[in-house]
Coordinates of C-alpha atoms and ligand atoms in Angstrom, one line a residue:
Chain A
M1 CA 71.0 -118.4 -30.0
E2 CA 72.4 -117.5 -26.7
R3 CA 71.8 -114.0 -25.6
R4 CA 74.6 -111.8 -24.5
G5 CA 74.2 -108.3 -23.3
A6 CA 74.6 -105.7 -26.0
A7 CA 78.0 -104.1 -26.6
I8 CA 78.1 -100.4 -27.4
A9 CA 81.0 -98.6 -28.9
I10 CA 80.8 -94.8 -29.2
D11 CA 83.6 -93.1 -31.1
G12 CA 84.1 -89.4 -31.5
L13 CA 80.3 -88.7 -31.1
R14 CA 79.2 -85.1 -31.7
K15 CA 75.7 -83.6 -31.9
E16 CA 74.9 -80.0 -32.8
Y17 CA 71.5 -78.3 -32.9
A18 CA 70.9 -75.5 -35.3
S19 CA 68.6 -72.8 -33.8
A20 CA 67.8 -69.2 -34.4
G21 CA 70.7 -68.1 -32.1
G22 CA 73.2 -70.1 -34.0
V23 CA 74.6 -73.6 -33.6
T24 CA 74.6 -75.3 -30.2
V25 CA 77.0 -78.1 -29.7
A26 CA 75.3 -80.4 -27.3
I27 CA 78.0 -83.1 -27.1
D28 CA 81.4 -83.2 -28.6
N29 CA 84.0 -85.9 -29.1
V30 CA 82.4 -88.5 -26.8
D31 CA 84.3 -91.9 -26.7
L32 CA 82.8 -94.7 -24.7
K33 CA 83.0 -98.4 -24.8
I34 CA 80.3 -100.3 -22.9
A35 CA 80.8 -104.0 -22.4
P36 CA 78.0 -106.6 -22.8
G37 CA 75.8 -106.6 -19.7
E38 CA 77.5 -103.6 -18.1
F39 CA 75.6 -101.1 -16.0
V40 CA 76.9 -97.6 -16.7
C41 CA 75.8 -94.5 -15.0
I42 CA 76.2 -91.0 -16.4
V43 CA 76.4 -87.8 -14.3
G44 CA 77.0 -84.3 -15.3
P45 CA 75.8 -80.7 -15.0
S46 CA 72.3 -79.8 -16.2
G47 CA 72.3 -79.1 -19.9
C48 CA 75.6 -80.9 -20.6
G49 CA 74.0 -83.3 -23.2
K50 CA 73.2 -86.4 -21.2
S51 CA 69.7 -86.7 -22.6
T52 CA 71.1 -86.0 -26.1
L53 CA 73.5 -88.9 -25.8
L54 CA 70.8 -91.2 -24.6
R55 CA 68.5 -90.1 -27.4
I56 CA 71.2 -90.9 -30.0
L57 CA 71.6 -94.3 -28.4
A58 CA 67.8 -94.8 -28.6
G59 CA 67.8 -93.9 -32.3
L60 CA 65.6 -90.8 -31.7
E61 CA 68.3 -88.4 -32.9
T62 CA 71.1 -88.8 -35.5
Q63 CA 74.6 -87.7 -34.5
S64 CA 76.2 -84.9 -36.4
G65 CA 79.6 -86.7 -36.4
G66 CA 81.3 -89.8 -35.0
V67 CA 80.3 -93.4 -35.0
L68 CA 77.9 -95.4 -32.8
S69 CA 77.8 -99.2 -33.1
V70 CA 75.7 -101.5 -31.1
E71 CA 76.0 -105.3 -31.1
A72 CA 72.9 -107.0 -29.8
A73 CA 72.4 -110.3 -31.4
G74 CA 69.6 -112.6 -30.2
W75 CA 67.4 -109.9 -28.7
A76 CA 64.0 -109.2 -30.1
V77 CA 64.0 -105.6 -28.8
Q78 CA 67.2 -103.6 -29.2
N79 CA 66.5 -100.9 -26.6
A80 CA 63.8 -99.3 -24.6
M81 CA 64.0 -95.8 -23.1
V82 CA 62.5 -94.5 -19.8
F83 CA 62.1 -90.8 -20.5
Q84 CA 62.9 -88.0 -18.2
E85 CA 59.2 -87.2 -18.0
S86 CA 57.0 -90.3 -18.0
G87 CA 55.6 -89.9 -21.4
L88 CA 52.7 -92.3 -20.7
F89 CA 50.0 -91.7 -23.4
P90 CA 47.2 -89.8 -21.6
W91 CA 44.6 -91.5 -23.8
M92 CA 45.6 -95.1 -22.8
T93 CA 44.9 -96.8 -19.5
V94 CA 48.0 -97.9 -17.5
E95 CA 47.8 -101.5 -18.8
T96 CA 47.5 -100.4 -22.4
N97 CA 50.4 -98.1 -21.9
V98 CA 52.6 -100.8 -20.4
G99 CA 51.8 -103.2 -23.2
F100 CA 52.4 -100.6 -25.9
G101 CA 55.9 -101.8 -26.9
L102 CA 54.6 -105.4 -27.1
M103 CA 51.5 -104.5 -29.2
T104 CA 53.7 -102.6 -31.7
R105 CA 55.8 -105.6 -32.2
G106 CA 52.8 -107.9 -32.8
V107 CA 53.1 -110.0 -29.7
A108 CA 50.1 -112.2 -29.2
R109 CA 47.3 -110.8 -27.0
S110 CA 47.6 -113.5 -24.3
E111 CA 51.3 -113.1 -24.0
I112 CA 51.0 -109.4 -23.7
D113 CA 48.4 -109.8 -20.9
A114 CA 50.7 -112.2 -19.0
R115 CA 53.8 -110.0 -19.3
V116 CA 51.9 -106.8 -18.5
D117 CA 50.5 -108.5 -15.4
G118 CA 54.1 -109.3 -14.2
A119 CA 55.4 -105.8 -15.0
L120 CA 52.5 -104.1 -13.2
K121 CA 53.1 -106.3 -10.1
L122 CA 56.7 -105.4 -10.2
V123 CA 56.1 -101.7 -10.0
G124 CA 53.1 -102.0 -7.7
L125 CA 50.4 -100.7 -10.1
T126 CA 48.2 -103.7 -10.4
K127 CA 45.3 -102.0 -8.6
F128 CA 45.6 -99.0 -11.0
R129 CA 45.8 -100.9 -14.3
R130 CA 42.5 -99.5 -15.5
H131 CA 43.3 -95.9 -14.6
Y132 CA 44.3 -93.2 -17.0
P133 CA 47.6 -91.4 -16.3
H134 CA 46.0 -88.2 -15.2
Q135 CA 44.4 -90.2 -12.3
L136 CA 47.8 -91.1 -11.0
S137 CA 50.4 -89.3 -9.0
G138 CA 53.7 -88.2 -10.6
G139 CA 55.6 -91.1 -9.0
M140 CA 53.0 -93.6 -10.1
R141 CA 53.2 -92.4 -13.7
Q142 CA 57.0 -92.8 -13.6
R143 CA 56.5 -96.4 -12.3
G144 CA 54.2 -97.0 -15.2
A145 CA 56.8 -95.7 -17.7
I146 CA 59.4 -98.0 -16.1
A147 CA 57.1 -101.0 -16.4
R148 CA 56.5 -100.1 -20.1
A149 CA 60.3 -100.3 -20.7
F150 CA 60.9 -103.4 -18.6
V151 CA 58.2 -105.4 -20.1
T152 CA 59.7 -105.3 -23.6
D153 CA 62.8 -107.1 -22.4
P154 CA 65.2 -105.0 -24.3
A155 CA 68.9 -105.6 -24.9
I156 CA 69.7 -102.1 -23.7
L157 CA 67.8 -100.2 -21.1
L158 CA 68.2 -96.5 -21.5
M159 CA 67.1 -94.6 -18.4
D160 CA 67.0 -90.9 -18.1
E161 CA 66.8 -90.0 -14.4
P162 CA 64.0 -92.5 -14.1
F163 CA 63.6 -92.4 -10.3
A164 CA 64.1 -88.7 -9.8
A165 CA 60.4 -88.0 -9.3
L166 CA 59.8 -90.9 -6.9
D167 CA 59.5 -90.9 -3.1
A168 CA 62.5 -92.4 -1.2
Q169 CA 60.8 -95.7 -0.4
N170 CA 59.6 -96.4 -3.9
R171 CA 63.0 -95.3 -5.3
A172 CA 64.8 -97.8 -3.0
I173 CA 62.4 -100.6 -4.0
L174 CA 62.7 -100.0 -7.7
Q175 CA 66.5 -99.5 -7.6
A176 CA 66.7 -102.9 -6.0
E177 CA 64.3 -104.4 -8.5
L178 CA 66.3 -102.8 -11.4
V179 CA 69.5 -104.4 -10.1
R180 CA 67.8 -107.7 -9.7
I181 CA 66.4 -107.7 -13.2
W182 CA 69.7 -106.6 -14.6
E183 CA 71.5 -109.4 -12.8
E184 CA 69.0 -111.9 -14.0
T185 CA 68.8 -110.9 -17.6
R186 CA 72.3 -109.4 -18.2
K187 CA 70.9 -106.4 -20.0
T188 CA 73.2 -103.5 -20.7
V189 CA 72.0 -100.5 -18.8
V190 CA 72.8 -96.8 -19.5
Y191 CA 71.5 -94.8 -16.6
I192 CA 71.5 -91.0 -16.3
T193 CA 71.2 -89.6 -12.8
H194 CA 71.9 -86.4 -10.8
S195 CA 72.7 -88.4 -7.7
I196 CA 76.2 -89.6 -7.1
D197 CA 74.9 -91.9 -4.4
E198 CA 72.6 -93.5 -7.0
A199 CA 75.4 -93.9 -9.5
L200 CA 77.7 -95.6 -6.9
M201 CA 75.0 -97.9 -5.6
L202 CA 73.8 -99.1 -9.0
G203 CA 76.6 -98.9 -11.6
D204 CA 79.7 -100.7 -12.6
R205 CA 81.2 -97.5 -13.8
T206 CA 80.3 -93.8 -13.5
V207 CA 80.9 -91.5 -16.4
I208 CA 81.3 -87.9 -15.5
M209 CA 80.6 -85.4 -18.2
T210 CA 81.9 -81.8 -18.6
A211 CA 79.7 -78.8 -18.8
H212 CA 78.5 -77.5 -22.1
P213 CA 79.4 -78.8 -24.6
G214 CA 79.3 -82.3 -23.1
R215 CA 82.5 -84.3 -23.2
I216 CA 83.6 -87.1 -21.1
K217 CA 85.7 -85.7 -18.2
R218 CA 86.4 -88.9 -16.4
I219 CA 85.3 -92.4 -16.0
V220 CA 85.3 -93.9 -12.5
D221 CA 85.2 -97.6 -11.8
V222 CA 82.9 -98.5 -9.0
P223 CA 84.6 -101.3 -7.2
F224 CA 82.0 -102.5 -4.7
A225 CA 81.2 -106.1 -4.7
R226 CA 77.8 -107.4 -5.7
P227 CA 75.2 -108.0 -4.4
R228 CA 75.4 -104.6 -2.8
D229 CA 73.7 -103.9 0.5
V230 CA 72.7 -100.4 -0.4
M231 CA 72.1 -99.2 3.2
A232 CA 75.2 -100.6 4.6
L233 CA 77.3 -99.6 1.7
S234 CA 76.6 -95.9 1.9
G235 CA 78.0 -95.8 5.4
T236 CA 81.4 -97.2 4.5
P237 CA 84.5 -95.0 4.3
E238 CA 85.3 -96.3 0.8
F239 CA 81.9 -95.2 -0.4
G240 CA 82.3 -91.7 1.2
A241 CA 85.8 -91.3 -0.3
L242 CA 84.7 -92.2 -3.8
K243 CA 81.6 -90.0 -3.5
L244 CA 83.7 -87.0 -2.4
D245 CA 86.1 -87.7 -5.3
I246 CA 83.4 -87.6 -7.9
W247 CA 81.7 -84.6 -6.2
R248 CA 85.0 -82.6 -6.5
V249 CA 85.2 -83.3 -10.3
L250 CA 81.5 -82.6 -10.8
E251 CA 81.5 -79.4 -8.7
E252 CA 84.1 -77.9 -11.0
E253 CA 81.9 -78.6 -14.0
V254 CA 78.7 -77.4 -12.3
M255 CA 80.5 -74.1 -11.4
R256 CA 81.6 -73.8 -15.0
A257 CA 78.1 -74.4 -16.3
R258 CA 76.7 -71.8 -13.9
E259 CA 79.2 -69.2 -15.1
E260 CA 78.4 -69.9 -18.7
F261 CA 74.7 -69.6 -18.2
D262 CA 75.1 -66.5 -16.0
L263 CA 73.4 -67.9 -13.0
Chain B
M1 CA 29.7 -82.0 -6.2
T2 CA 26.7 -83.0 -4.2
R3 CA 23.4 -84.0 -5.7
A4 CA 21.7 -80.9 -4.4
A5 CA 24.4 -78.7 -5.8
K6 CA 24.1 -80.4 -9.2
F7 CA 20.3 -79.9 -9.1
A8 CA 20.8 -76.2 -8.3
D9 CA 23.1 -75.9 -11.3
K10 CA 20.5 -77.5 -13.6
L11 CA 17.9 -75.0 -12.3
L12 CA 20.2 -72.1 -12.8
Y13 CA 20.6 -73.3 -16.4
L14 CA 16.9 -72.6 -17.0
V15 CA 16.8 -69.2 -15.4
S16 CA 18.0 -67.1 -18.4
P17 CA 15.6 -68.6 -21.0
A18 CA 12.7 -68.4 -18.6
L19 CA 13.4 -64.8 -17.9
L20 CA 13.6 -64.0 -21.6
L21 CA 10.3 -65.7 -22.3
G22 CA 8.6 -64.1 -19.3
L23 CA 9.8 -60.6 -20.3
W24 CA 8.7 -61.1 -23.9
Q25 CA 5.2 -62.3 -22.9
A26 CA 4.8 -59.5 -20.3
L27 CA 5.7 -56.8 -22.8
L28 CA 3.3 -58.0 -25.4
M29 CA 0.5 -58.4 -22.8
M30 CA 1.1 -54.9 -21.6
G31 CA 0.5 -53.7 -25.2
Y32 CA 4.0 -53.0 -26.4
G33 CA 4.3 -54.4 -29.9
D34 CA 1.8 -55.8 -32.4
R35 CA 0.9 -59.4 -31.7
R36 CA 0.2 -60.0 -35.4
F37 CA 3.9 -59.4 -36.2
I38 CA 5.4 -60.4 -32.9
P39 CA 3.5 -63.3 -31.4
A40 CA 3.7 -64.0 -27.7
P41 CA 5.4 -67.2 -26.5
T42 CA 2.0 -68.6 -25.7
D43 CA 0.8 -68.0 -29.2
I44 CA 3.9 -69.7 -30.6
F45 CA 3.4 -72.6 -28.1
W46 CA -0.2 -73.2 -29.2
R47 CA 0.7 -73.0 -32.9
F48 CA 3.6 -75.3 -32.2
I49 CA 1.2 -77.9 -30.6
S50 CA -1.2 -77.7 -33.5
V51 CA 1.4 -78.2 -36.3
V52 CA 3.0 -81.0 -34.4
S53 CA -0.4 -82.7 -34.0
T54 CA -1.0 -82.5 -37.8
G55 CA 2.4 -83.9 -38.5
E56 CA 3.3 -81.0 -40.7
L57 CA 6.3 -79.9 -38.6
E58 CA 7.7 -83.4 -38.2
Q59 CA 7.9 -83.8 -42.0
H60 CA 10.0 -80.7 -42.3
V61 CA 12.1 -81.6 -39.3
A62 CA 12.8 -85.1 -40.8
V63 CA 13.9 -83.6 -44.1
T64 CA 16.2 -81.1 -42.4
L65 CA 17.7 -83.7 -40.1
W66 CA 18.4 -86.1 -42.9
R67 CA 20.2 -83.4 -44.9
T68 CA 22.1 -82.3 -41.8
F69 CA 23.4 -85.7 -40.9
A70 CA 24.1 -86.9 -44.4
G71 CA 26.2 -83.7 -45.1
Y72 CA 27.7 -83.8 -41.6
F73 CA 29.2 -87.3 -42.0
I74 CA 30.2 -86.7 -45.6
G75 CA 32.1 -83.6 -44.6
A76 CA 33.4 -84.7 -41.2
I77 CA 35.0 -88.0 -42.0
P78 CA 37.3 -86.8 -44.8
G79 CA 37.9 -83.7 -42.6
I80 CA 39.3 -85.8 -39.8
A81 CA 41.3 -88.1 -42.2
V82 CA 42.9 -85.2 -44.1
G83 CA 43.7 -83.3 -40.9
L84 CA 45.5 -86.3 -39.4
L85 CA 47.4 -87.0 -42.7
M86 CA 48.4 -83.4 -42.9
A87 CA 50.0 -83.6 -39.4
M88 CA 51.8 -86.9 -40.3
F89 CA 53.0 -86.2 -43.8
R90 CA 54.6 -83.0 -45.0
P91 CA 53.7 -83.4 -48.6
V92 CA 50.0 -83.8 -47.7
R93 CA 50.3 -80.6 -45.6
I94 CA 51.9 -78.6 -48.4
F95 CA 49.3 -79.8 -50.8
F96 CA 46.2 -78.9 -48.7
D97 CA 47.5 -75.8 -47.0
P98 CA 46.8 -73.3 -49.8
L99 CA 43.5 -74.9 -50.7
I100 CA 42.2 -74.6 -47.1
A101 CA 43.5 -71.0 -46.8
M102 CA 41.7 -70.1 -50.0
L103 CA 38.5 -71.9 -49.5
F104 CA 37.9 -71.7 -45.8
P105 CA 36.9 -68.0 -45.7
I106 CA 34.4 -68.3 -48.5
P107 CA 30.9 -68.1 -47.0
K108 CA 29.6 -71.5 -47.9
V109 CA 26.1 -70.2 -48.8
A110 CA 27.8 -68.4 -51.7
L111 CA 28.4 -71.8 -53.2
M112 CA 24.7 -72.6 -53.3
P113 CA 24.1 -71.6 -57.0
L114 CA 27.1 -73.6 -58.1
L115 CA 26.0 -76.6 -56.1
L116 CA 22.5 -76.3 -57.6
L117 CA 24.1 -76.5 -61.0
A118 CA 26.2 -79.4 -60.1
F119 CA 23.7 -81.5 -58.0
G120 CA 20.3 -80.2 -59.1
F121 CA 17.4 -79.1 -56.9
G122 CA 17.0 -82.2 -54.8
D123 CA 18.6 -83.1 -51.5
A124 CA 22.0 -83.7 -53.0
S125 CA 22.8 -80.0 -53.4
K126 CA 21.9 -79.2 -49.8
I127 CA 23.9 -82.2 -48.5
A128 CA 26.9 -81.1 -50.6
L129 CA 26.6 -77.6 -49.1
V130 CA 26.5 -78.9 -45.5
A131 CA 29.4 -81.2 -46.3
T132 CA 31.6 -78.4 -47.6
G133 CA 30.6 -76.2 -44.6
V134 CA 31.5 -79.0 -42.1
F135 CA 34.7 -80.1 -43.8
F136 CA 36.7 -76.9 -43.1
P137 CA 36.3 -76.4 -39.3
V138 CA 36.9 -80.1 -38.8
V139 CA 40.0 -80.3 -41.0
V140 CA 41.5 -77.2 -39.4
N141 CA 40.9 -78.3 -35.8
T142 CA 42.0 -81.8 -36.4
Y143 CA 45.2 -80.7 -37.9
A144 CA 45.9 -78.2 -35.1
G145 CA 45.2 -81.0 -32.5
A146 CA 47.4 -83.5 -34.2
A147 CA 50.2 -81.0 -34.9
N148 CA 50.3 -80.0 -31.3
I149 CA 50.7 -83.5 -29.9
D150 CA 53.7 -83.3 -27.5
R151 CA 56.9 -84.4 -29.0
I152 CA 57.5 -86.9 -26.3
Y153 CA 54.6 -89.1 -27.6
W154 CA 56.1 -89.2 -31.1
D155 CA 59.5 -90.2 -29.4
V156 CA 57.9 -92.9 -27.3
A157 CA 56.1 -94.3 -30.4
K158 CA 59.3 -94.4 -32.4
N159 CA 61.4 -95.8 -29.6
Y160 CA 58.8 -98.5 -28.9
G161 CA 58.7 -99.7 -32.5
A162 CA 55.3 -98.3 -33.7
S163 CA 54.6 -98.6 -37.4
Q164 CA 53.1 -95.7 -39.4
W165 CA 49.7 -97.3 -39.0
I166 CA 50.0 -97.6 -35.2
V167 CA 51.3 -94.0 -35.0
F168 CA 48.2 -93.0 -37.0
S169 CA 45.6 -95.0 -35.2
R170 CA 46.9 -95.0 -31.7
I171 CA 48.8 -91.8 -31.3
V172 CA 47.8 -89.1 -33.7
L173 CA 44.1 -89.9 -33.8
F174 CA 43.7 -90.0 -30.0
G175 CA 46.1 -87.2 -29.3
A176 CA 44.0 -85.0 -31.6
M177 CA 40.7 -86.2 -30.2
P178 CA 39.9 -83.3 -27.9
M179 CA 40.5 -80.8 -30.8
I180 CA 38.6 -83.1 -33.2
F181 CA 35.6 -82.8 -30.9
A182 CA 36.0 -79.0 -30.7
G183 CA 35.9 -78.9 -34.5
L184 CA 32.9 -81.3 -34.7
R185 CA 31.0 -79.1 -32.3
I186 CA 31.6 -75.9 -34.4
A187 CA 30.8 -77.9 -37.5
L188 CA 27.4 -78.9 -36.1
A189 CA 26.4 -75.3 -35.7
V190 CA 27.8 -74.5 -39.2
A191 CA 25.8 -77.4 -40.7
F192 CA 22.5 -75.9 -39.3
I193 CA 23.4 -72.4 -40.3
V194 CA 24.2 -73.1 -44.0
L195 CA 21.4 -75.7 -44.4
I196 CA 18.6 -73.5 -43.1
A197 CA 19.8 -70.6 -45.2
S198 CA 20.0 -72.8 -48.3
E199 CA 16.5 -74.1 -47.6
F200 CA 15.2 -70.6 -48.0
V201 CA 15.5 -71.0 -51.8
A202 CA 15.0 -73.8 -54.4
T203 CA 13.2 -76.3 -52.2
K204 CA 9.7 -77.0 -50.9
T205 CA 10.7 -78.9 -47.7
G206 CA 12.8 -78.4 -44.6
L207 CA 12.7 -76.0 -41.7
G208 CA 14.3 -73.3 -43.7
F209 CA 11.6 -73.5 -46.3
L210 CA 9.0 -73.5 -43.5
I211 CA 10.4 -70.3 -41.9
W212 CA 10.7 -68.5 -45.2
N213 CA 7.4 -69.6 -46.6
S214 CA 5.4 -68.7 -43.4
W215 CA 7.1 -65.3 -43.4
Q216 CA 5.9 -64.7 -47.0
L217 CA 2.4 -65.8 -46.1
M218 CA 2.6 -63.6 -42.9
E219 CA 2.0 -66.6 -40.7
V220 CA 4.4 -65.2 -38.1
D221 CA 3.5 -67.6 -35.4
F222 CA 4.3 -70.6 -37.7
M223 CA 7.6 -68.9 -38.6
F224 CA 8.4 -68.7 -34.9
A225 CA 7.4 -72.3 -34.3
G226 CA 10.1 -73.1 -36.9
I227 CA 12.7 -71.0 -35.2
V228 CA 11.9 -72.5 -31.8
T229 CA 12.2 -76.0 -33.3
I230 CA 15.7 -75.1 -34.6
G231 CA 16.6 -73.9 -31.1
L232 CA 15.3 -77.1 -29.5
L233 CA 17.2 -79.2 -32.0
G234 CA 20.3 -77.3 -31.2
L235 CA 19.8 -77.9 -27.5
I236 CA 19.2 -81.6 -27.9
F237 CA 22.3 -82.0 -30.1
S238 CA 24.4 -80.2 -27.6
V239 CA 23.4 -82.5 -24.9
V240 CA 23.8 -85.6 -27.0
F241 CA 27.2 -84.3 -28.2
D242 CA 28.4 -83.8 -24.6
W243 CA 27.3 -87.4 -23.8
I244 CA 29.2 -88.8 -26.8
E245 CA 32.3 -86.7 -26.0
K246 CA 32.5 -87.8 -22.4
R247 CA 32.6 -91.4 -23.6
A248 CA 34.9 -90.8 -26.6
V249 CA 37.5 -88.8 -24.6
P250 CA 37.5 -90.4 -21.2
W251 CA 41.0 -89.2 -20.4
K252 CA 40.2 -85.5 -20.8
L253 CA 40.8 -83.6 -17.6
R254 CA 37.5 -82.4 -16.4
D255 CA 36.9 -80.0 -13.5
R256 CA 36.8 -82.1 -10.4
G257 CA 33.5 -80.6 -9.2
Ligands
ATP1 N1 65.9 -80.2 -29.9 C1 66.9 -79.3 -29.5 N2 67.1 -78.2 -30.2 C2 68.1 -77.4 -29.8 N3 68.9 -77.5 -28.8 C3 68.7 -78.6 -28.0 C4 67.7 -79.6 -28.3 N4 67.7 -80.6 -27.4 C5 68.7 -80.2 -26.5 N5 69.3 -79.0 -26.9 C6 70.4 -78.4 -26.2 O1 71.4 -79.3 -26.0 C7 72.1 -79.2 -24.8 C8 72.0 -80.5 -24.0 O2 70.6 -80.8 -23.7 P1 70.2 -82.1 -22.9 O3 68.8 -82.2 -22.8 O4 70.9 -83.3 -23.6 O5 70.9 -81.9 -21.5 P2 70.9 -82.8 -20.2 O6 72.3 -83.1 -19.8 O7 70.0 -83.9 -20.4 O8 70.3 -81.8 -19.1 P3 69.4 -82.1 -17.8 O9 70.2 -82.7 -16.8 O10 68.9 -80.8 -17.3 O11 68.2 -83.0 -18.2 C9 71.3 -78.0 -24.1 O12 72.1 -76.9 -24.2 C10 70.1 -77.9 -24.9 O13 69.7 -76.5 -24.9
MG2 MG1 68.1 -84.5 -19.6

């Protein structure tokens, strides 16, 4: 069967959390259609429900209302998430961690080894494969978590600020790798970030969310042709104009969030 | 840490017991205390040598060790299993919670008459007592360790398609491992405490019997030889335990000295 990227349709999605202080509405009335193989970035103020949305997509949380449908025929693995904190298991070496999502699915030992080798090379952790996470730096742990997701070859990559903890050089290298992998495999990528630059360099569209409770405020098409030369692109006037545009929208929401939380 | 500094640490480790022994010996030699009732360390040492050479002490040690280890494993393995299952499955937790709350605080020696009735005067009753004593600290610590595993690890396991069995064997077991070892360490001390106390009665073997019997015969130096033996065994186990823990929990953050 030929693989197409996964299509995602989100309709009127709502999530509330019950807590001692009452009910918190994390996201409300989110409508979003993601085309097969699309790269969508999500930006929004802190606490607006970005992680919540991603967790629902990952099947870790059940929505309180609305409909989510995913169509990913022909893929062995539906989705893999790169969490905001690395979430590498402290009791497993780097290589065991990276192979985890293959081991759970009963992939043969020899195939796991081969694929883990490739993924470790990709993120530059080959030398540290026998180390435990506490022996790595924060950025190295995050690279391990990225390798763990990539190696499963999922229909949908869910990434929650995956590169935020990395140094600028490694971030640039991994961003380029991510785009290369995406172009090669036509995965659907949902990518949360705080950086407008990153959203414009990586994505096909940028979704801007409102402050608490999270709704979709605006969806911006990112028109730059691919392959994108990241360094050159960020100097162009079009890039600057679009960035400013998004920043204005976002700023309003961030100010609103700050008022609400009494900052 | 340099080799010299490590060596200095090891020396320091010996200072407090050496001081205690020195003080004890000195006081007796200066005529404080009656050496018939309170033997000096040297008296105990010579008695210790003589009972070791006749093989008398070894017999009792062997019996006590056998009872300790048999009871320890019979108590610890179900303790670990139940603790992990409690963390994974709510019904298991609800079932065991009141039992543990009720039975844990009972001093296990108080169960000795009951166990003598159930298992007779042989080794079985002592092994059962040790097993009950060991079970509770192990189950409580294991559960606490497994229940406090960070939520993100459950999330990762779920998102990456882990089955119940994999969650159990790769996440919960290892995530709880540092606490399991804390529980096992407490349980080892408990095992000795309840066993020696139980050997005071209803048996003619074991270190507990040796201590109680020599006390009744007023062979105080032999009694002390028994006590010293228990102390030495405790020390050996502690070292062996550290060695095993370092290998079983290699990811544990240790001080970087
Ligand atoms: N398990 C939970 N129980 C109760 N409330 C929660 C829970 N998880 C999230 N929330 C609430 O839902 C809202 C959205 O949280 P979420 O983590 O999705 O935000 P976010 O957009 O990812 O923020 P950030 O950019 O800081 O990571 C917050 O108000 C948070 O307090
Ligand atoms: Mg978040």
